[in-house]
PDB file of C-alpha atoms in Angstrom:
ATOM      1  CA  UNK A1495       0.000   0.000   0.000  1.00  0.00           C
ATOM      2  CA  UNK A1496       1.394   3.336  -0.887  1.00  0.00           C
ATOM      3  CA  UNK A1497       0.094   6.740  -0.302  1.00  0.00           C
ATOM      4  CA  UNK A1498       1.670  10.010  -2.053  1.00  0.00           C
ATOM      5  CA  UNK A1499       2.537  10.818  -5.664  1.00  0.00           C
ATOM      6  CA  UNK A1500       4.798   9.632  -7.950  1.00  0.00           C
ATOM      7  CA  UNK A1501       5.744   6.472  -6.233  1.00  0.00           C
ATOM      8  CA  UNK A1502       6.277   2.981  -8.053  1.00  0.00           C
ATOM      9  CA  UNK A1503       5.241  -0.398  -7.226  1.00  0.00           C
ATOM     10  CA  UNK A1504       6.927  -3.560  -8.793  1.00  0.00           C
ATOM     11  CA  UNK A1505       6.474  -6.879  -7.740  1.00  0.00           C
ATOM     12  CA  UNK A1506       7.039 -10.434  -9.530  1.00  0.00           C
ATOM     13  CA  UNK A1507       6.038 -13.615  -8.965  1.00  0.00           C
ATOM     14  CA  UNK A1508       6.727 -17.140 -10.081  1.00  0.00           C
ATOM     15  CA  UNK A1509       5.267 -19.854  -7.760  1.00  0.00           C
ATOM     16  CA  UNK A1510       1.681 -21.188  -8.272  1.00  0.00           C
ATOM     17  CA  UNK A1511      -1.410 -20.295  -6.679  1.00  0.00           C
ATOM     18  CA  UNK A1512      -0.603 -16.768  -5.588  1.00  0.00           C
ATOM     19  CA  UNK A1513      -2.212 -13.417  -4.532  1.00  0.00           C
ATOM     20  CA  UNK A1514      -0.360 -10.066  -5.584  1.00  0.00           C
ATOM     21  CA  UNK A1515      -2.125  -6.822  -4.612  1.00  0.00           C
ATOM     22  CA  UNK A1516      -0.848  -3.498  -5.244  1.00  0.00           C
ATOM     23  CA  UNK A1517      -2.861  -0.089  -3.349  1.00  0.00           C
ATOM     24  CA  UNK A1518      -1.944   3.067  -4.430  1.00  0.00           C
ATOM     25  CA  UNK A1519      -3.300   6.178  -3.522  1.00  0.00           C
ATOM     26  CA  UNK A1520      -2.189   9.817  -5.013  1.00  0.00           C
ATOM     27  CA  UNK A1521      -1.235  11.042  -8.045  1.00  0.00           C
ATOM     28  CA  UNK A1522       0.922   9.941 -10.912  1.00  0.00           C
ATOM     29  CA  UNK A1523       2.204   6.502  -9.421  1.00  0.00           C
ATOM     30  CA  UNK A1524       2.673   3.137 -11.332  1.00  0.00           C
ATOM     31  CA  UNK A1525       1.700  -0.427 -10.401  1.00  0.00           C
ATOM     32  CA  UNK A1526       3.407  -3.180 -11.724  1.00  0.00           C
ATOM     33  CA  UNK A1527       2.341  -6.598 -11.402  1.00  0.00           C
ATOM     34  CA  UNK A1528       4.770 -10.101 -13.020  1.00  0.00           C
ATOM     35  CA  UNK A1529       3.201 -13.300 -12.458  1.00  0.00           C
ATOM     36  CA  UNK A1530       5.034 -16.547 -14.187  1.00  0.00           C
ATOM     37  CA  UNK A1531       2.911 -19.322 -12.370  1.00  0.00           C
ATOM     38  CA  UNK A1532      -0.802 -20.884 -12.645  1.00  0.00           C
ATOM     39  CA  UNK A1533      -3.973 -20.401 -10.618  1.00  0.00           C
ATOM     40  CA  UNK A1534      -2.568 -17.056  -9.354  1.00  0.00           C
ATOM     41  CA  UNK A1535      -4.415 -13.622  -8.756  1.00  0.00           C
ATOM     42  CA  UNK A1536      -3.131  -9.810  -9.572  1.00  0.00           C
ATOM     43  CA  UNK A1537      -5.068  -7.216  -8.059  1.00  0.00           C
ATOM     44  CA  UNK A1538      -4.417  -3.413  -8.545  1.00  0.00           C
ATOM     45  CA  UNK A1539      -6.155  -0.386  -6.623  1.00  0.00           C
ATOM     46  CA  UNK A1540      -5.525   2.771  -7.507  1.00  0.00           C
ATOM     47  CA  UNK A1541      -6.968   5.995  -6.758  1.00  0.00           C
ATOM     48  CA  UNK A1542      -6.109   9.413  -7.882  1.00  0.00           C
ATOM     49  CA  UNK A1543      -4.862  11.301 -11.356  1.00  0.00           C
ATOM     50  CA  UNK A1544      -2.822   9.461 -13.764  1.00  0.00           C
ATOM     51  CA  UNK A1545      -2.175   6.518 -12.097  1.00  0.00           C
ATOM     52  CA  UNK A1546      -0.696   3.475 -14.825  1.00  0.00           C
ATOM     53  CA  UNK A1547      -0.837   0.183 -13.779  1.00  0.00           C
ATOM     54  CA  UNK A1548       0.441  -2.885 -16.254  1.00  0.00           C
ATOM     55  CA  UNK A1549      -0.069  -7.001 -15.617  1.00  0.00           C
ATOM     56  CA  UNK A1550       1.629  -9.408 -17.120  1.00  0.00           C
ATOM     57  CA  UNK A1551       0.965 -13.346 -16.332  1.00  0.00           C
ATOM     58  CA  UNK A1552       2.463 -15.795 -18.222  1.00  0.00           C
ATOM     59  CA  UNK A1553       3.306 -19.399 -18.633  1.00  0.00           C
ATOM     60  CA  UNK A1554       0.298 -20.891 -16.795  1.00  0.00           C
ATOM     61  CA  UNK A1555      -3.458 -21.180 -16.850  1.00  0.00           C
ATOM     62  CA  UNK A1556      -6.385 -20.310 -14.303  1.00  0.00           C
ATOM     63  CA  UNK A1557      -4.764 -16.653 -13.508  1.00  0.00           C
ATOM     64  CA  UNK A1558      -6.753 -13.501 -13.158  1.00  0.00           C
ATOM     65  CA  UNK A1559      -6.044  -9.910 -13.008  1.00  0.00           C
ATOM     66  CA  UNK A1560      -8.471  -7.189 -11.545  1.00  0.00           C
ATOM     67  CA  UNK A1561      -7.539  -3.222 -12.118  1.00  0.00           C
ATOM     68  CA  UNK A1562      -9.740  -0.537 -10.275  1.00  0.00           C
ATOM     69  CA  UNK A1563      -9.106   3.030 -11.292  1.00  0.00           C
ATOM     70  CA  UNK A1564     -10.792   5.703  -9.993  1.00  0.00           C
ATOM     71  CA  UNK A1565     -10.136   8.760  -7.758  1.00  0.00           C
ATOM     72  CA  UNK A1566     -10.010   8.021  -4.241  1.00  0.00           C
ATOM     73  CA  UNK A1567     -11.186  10.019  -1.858  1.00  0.00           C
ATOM     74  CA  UNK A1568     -11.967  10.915   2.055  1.00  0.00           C
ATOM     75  CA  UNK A1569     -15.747  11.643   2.495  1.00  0.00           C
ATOM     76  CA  UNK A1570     -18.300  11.677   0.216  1.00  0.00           C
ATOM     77  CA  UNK A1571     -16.987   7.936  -2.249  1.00  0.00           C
ATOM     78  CA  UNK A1572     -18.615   5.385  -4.021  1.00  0.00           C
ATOM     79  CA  UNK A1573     -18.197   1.729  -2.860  1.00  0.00           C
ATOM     80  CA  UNK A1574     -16.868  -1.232  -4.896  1.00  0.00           C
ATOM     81  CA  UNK A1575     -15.982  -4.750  -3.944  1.00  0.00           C
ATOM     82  CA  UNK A1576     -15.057  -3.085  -0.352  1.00  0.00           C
ATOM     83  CA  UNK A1577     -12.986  -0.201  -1.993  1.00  0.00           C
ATOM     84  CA  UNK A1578     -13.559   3.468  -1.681  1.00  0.00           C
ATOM     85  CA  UNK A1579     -13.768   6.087  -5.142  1.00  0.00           C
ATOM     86  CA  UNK A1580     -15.061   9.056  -7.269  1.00  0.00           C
ATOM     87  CA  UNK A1581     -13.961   9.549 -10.346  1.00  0.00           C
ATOM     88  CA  UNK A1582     -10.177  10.041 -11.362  1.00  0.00           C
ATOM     89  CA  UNK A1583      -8.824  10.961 -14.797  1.00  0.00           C
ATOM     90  CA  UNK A1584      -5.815  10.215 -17.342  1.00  0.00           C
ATOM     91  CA  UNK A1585      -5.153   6.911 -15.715  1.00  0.00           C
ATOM     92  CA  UNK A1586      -4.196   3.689 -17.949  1.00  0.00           C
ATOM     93  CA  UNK A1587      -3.766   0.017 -17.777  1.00  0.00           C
ATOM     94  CA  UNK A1588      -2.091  -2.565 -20.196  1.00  0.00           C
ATOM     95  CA  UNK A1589      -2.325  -6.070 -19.304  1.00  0.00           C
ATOM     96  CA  UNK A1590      -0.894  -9.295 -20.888  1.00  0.00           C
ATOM     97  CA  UNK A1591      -1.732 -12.855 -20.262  1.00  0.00           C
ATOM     98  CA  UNK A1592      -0.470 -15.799 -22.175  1.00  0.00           C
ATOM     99  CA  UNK A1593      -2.273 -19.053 -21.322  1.00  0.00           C
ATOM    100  CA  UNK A1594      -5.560 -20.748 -21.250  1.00  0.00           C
ATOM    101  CA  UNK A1595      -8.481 -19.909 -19.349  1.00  0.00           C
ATOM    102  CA  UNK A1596      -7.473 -16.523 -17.610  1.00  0.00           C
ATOM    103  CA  UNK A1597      -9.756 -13.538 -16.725  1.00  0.00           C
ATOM    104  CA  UNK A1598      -8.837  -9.935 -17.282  1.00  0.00           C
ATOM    105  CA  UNK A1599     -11.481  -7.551 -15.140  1.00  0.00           C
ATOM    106  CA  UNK A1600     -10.672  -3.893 -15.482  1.00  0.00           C
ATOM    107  CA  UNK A1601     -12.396  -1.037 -14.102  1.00  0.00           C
ATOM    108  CA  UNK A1602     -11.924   2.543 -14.915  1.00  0.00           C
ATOM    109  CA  UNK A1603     -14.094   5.980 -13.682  1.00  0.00           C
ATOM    110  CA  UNK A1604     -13.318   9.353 -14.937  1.00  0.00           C
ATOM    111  CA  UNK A1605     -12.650  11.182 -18.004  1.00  0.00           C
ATOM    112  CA  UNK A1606      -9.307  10.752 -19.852  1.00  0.00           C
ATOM    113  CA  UNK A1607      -9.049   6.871 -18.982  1.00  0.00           C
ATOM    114  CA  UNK A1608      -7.367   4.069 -21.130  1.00  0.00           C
ATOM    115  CA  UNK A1609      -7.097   0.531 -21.875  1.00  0.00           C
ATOM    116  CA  UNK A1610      -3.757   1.437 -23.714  1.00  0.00           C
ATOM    117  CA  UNK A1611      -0.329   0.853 -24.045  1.00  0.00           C
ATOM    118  CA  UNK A1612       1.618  -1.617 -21.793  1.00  0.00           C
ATOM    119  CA  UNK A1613       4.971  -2.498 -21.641  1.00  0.00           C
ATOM    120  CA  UNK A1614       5.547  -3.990 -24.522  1.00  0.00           C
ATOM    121  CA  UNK A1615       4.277  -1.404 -27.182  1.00  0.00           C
ATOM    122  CA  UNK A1616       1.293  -2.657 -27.811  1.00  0.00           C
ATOM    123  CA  UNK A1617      -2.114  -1.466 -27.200  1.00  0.00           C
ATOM    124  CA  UNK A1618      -4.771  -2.420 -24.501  1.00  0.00           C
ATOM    125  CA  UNK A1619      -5.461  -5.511 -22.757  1.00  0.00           C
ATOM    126  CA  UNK A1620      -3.894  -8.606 -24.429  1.00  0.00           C
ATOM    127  CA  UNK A1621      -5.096 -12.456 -24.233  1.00  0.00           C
ATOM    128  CA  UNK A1622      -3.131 -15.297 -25.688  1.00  0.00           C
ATOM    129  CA  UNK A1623      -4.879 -18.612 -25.349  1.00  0.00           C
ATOM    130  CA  UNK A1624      -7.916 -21.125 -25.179  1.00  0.00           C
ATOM    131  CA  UNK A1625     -10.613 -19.757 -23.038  1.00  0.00           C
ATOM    132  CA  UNK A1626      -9.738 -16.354 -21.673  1.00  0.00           C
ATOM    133  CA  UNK A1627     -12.327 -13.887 -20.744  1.00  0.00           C
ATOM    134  CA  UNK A1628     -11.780 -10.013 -21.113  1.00  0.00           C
ATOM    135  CA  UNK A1629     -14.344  -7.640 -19.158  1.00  0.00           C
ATOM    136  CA  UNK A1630     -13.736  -4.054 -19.839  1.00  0.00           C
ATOM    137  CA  UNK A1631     -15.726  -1.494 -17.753  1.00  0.00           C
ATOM    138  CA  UNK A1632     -15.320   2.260 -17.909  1.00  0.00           C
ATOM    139  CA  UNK A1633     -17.181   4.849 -16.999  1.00  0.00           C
ATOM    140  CA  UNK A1634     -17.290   8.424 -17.913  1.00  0.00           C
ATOM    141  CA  UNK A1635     -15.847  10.541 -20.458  1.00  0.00           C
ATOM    142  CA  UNK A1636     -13.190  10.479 -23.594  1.00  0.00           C
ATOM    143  CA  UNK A1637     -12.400   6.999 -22.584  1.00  0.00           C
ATOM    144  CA  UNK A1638     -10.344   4.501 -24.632  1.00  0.00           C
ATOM    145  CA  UNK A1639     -10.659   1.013 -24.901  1.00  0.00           C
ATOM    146  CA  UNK A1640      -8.564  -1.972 -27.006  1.00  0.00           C
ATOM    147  CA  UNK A1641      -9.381  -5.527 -26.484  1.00  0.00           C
ATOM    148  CA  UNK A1642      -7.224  -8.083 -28.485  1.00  0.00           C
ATOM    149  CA  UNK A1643      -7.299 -12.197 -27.755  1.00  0.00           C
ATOM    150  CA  UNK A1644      -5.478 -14.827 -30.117  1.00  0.00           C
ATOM    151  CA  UNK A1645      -6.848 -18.329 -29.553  1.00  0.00           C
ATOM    152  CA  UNK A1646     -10.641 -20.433 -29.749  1.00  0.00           C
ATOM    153  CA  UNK A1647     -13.075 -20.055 -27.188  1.00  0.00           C
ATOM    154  CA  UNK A1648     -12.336 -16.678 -25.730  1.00  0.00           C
ATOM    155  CA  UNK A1649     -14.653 -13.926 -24.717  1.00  0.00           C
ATOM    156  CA  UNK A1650     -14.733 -10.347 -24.456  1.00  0.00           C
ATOM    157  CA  UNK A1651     -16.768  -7.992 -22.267  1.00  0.00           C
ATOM    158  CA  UNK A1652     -16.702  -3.783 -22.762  1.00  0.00           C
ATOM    159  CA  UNK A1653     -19.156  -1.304 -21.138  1.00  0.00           C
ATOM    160  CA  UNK A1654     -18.348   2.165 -21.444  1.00  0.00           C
ATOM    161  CA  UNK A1655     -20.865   4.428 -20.478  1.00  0.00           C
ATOM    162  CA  UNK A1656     -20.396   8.456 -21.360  1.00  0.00           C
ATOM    163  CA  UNK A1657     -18.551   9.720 -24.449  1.00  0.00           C
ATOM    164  CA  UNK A1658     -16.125   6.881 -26.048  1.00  0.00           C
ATOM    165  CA  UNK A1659     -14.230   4.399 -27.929  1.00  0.00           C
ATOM    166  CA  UNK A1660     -14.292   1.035 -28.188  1.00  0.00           C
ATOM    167  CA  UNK A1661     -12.127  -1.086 -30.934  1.00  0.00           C
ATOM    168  CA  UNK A1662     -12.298  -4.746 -31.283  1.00  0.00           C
ATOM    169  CA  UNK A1663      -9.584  -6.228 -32.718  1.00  0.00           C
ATOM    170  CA  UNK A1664      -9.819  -9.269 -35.255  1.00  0.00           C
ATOM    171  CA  UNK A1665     -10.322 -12.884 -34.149  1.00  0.00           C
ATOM    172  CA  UNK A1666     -12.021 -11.150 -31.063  1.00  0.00           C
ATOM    173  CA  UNK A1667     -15.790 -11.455 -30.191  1.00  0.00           C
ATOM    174  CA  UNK A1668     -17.422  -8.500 -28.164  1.00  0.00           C
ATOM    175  CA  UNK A1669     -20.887  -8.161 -26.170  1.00  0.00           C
TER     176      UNK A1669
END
């Protein structure tokens, strides 16, 4: 848990069936989350202005990663799954799984937002596999959103409500 601006989280993992949770709280700090193992969870809370967090699980199955952007606040704050915000801004995620049956759940309120670039130059939330599932939520204005998954049986999930974009990239199947 961090609280502050500008700080930077990095943590990596490679032993099965293992949380990671990052918290940040300020402005302008990065999460970064490394799982090489199966069955494992990432988890990233972050609340404030431009906040980036990036995932990347590989070499396994069963994994799931869960991003929550927002602005948190004291006082008057919205509840979700036990956490605390109003809406932030300019905050981004990139995540990257490689593997069968893995979730992606991402969560972003504000204006500004994006599902865009991670780590390795490409854009949005990547799923390499048999069986992954990709839900997208974000909520608010001049939001961005890219959803790619290689493989059979995968599924993608984006709700955006407010003024945005949404791109679907081949061999993917929206709802």
């Amino acid at each position: 848990v961090q609280d502050g601006d500008e700080n930077e989280a990095t943590a990596s993992v490679y032993a099965d069936n293992i949380e990671g949770t990052q918290v940040q709280w300020g402005d302008n700090n990065i999460s970064a989350l490394n799982q090489a193992a199966s069955n494992s969870t990432a988890e990233t809370y972050q609340g404030g202005y431009g906040q980036t967090a990036r995932v990347h699980q590989s070499g396994g199955s069963g994994n799931s990663a869960t991003v929550f952007q927002a602005l948190g606040g004291d006082g008057e704050a919205e509840t979700l799954e036990g956490e605390f915000f109003l809406f932030g801004e300019d905050n981004s995620v990139g995540i990257k799984q490689d593997g069968s049956h893995n979730e992606v759940t991402t969560v972003q309120f504000g204006a500004g937002n994006s599902a865009g670039s991670d780590w390795w130059s490409n854009l949005g939330i990547h799923q390499k596999g048999i069986g992954n599932e990709a839900e997208l939520g974000q909520f608010g204005f001049d939001n961005t959103a890219s959803i790619t998954q290689n493989g059979n049986y995968n599924q993608t999930t984006i709700m955006q409500n407010g003024s945005a974009e949404a791109i679907v990239q081949p061999g993917s199947v929206a709802h």
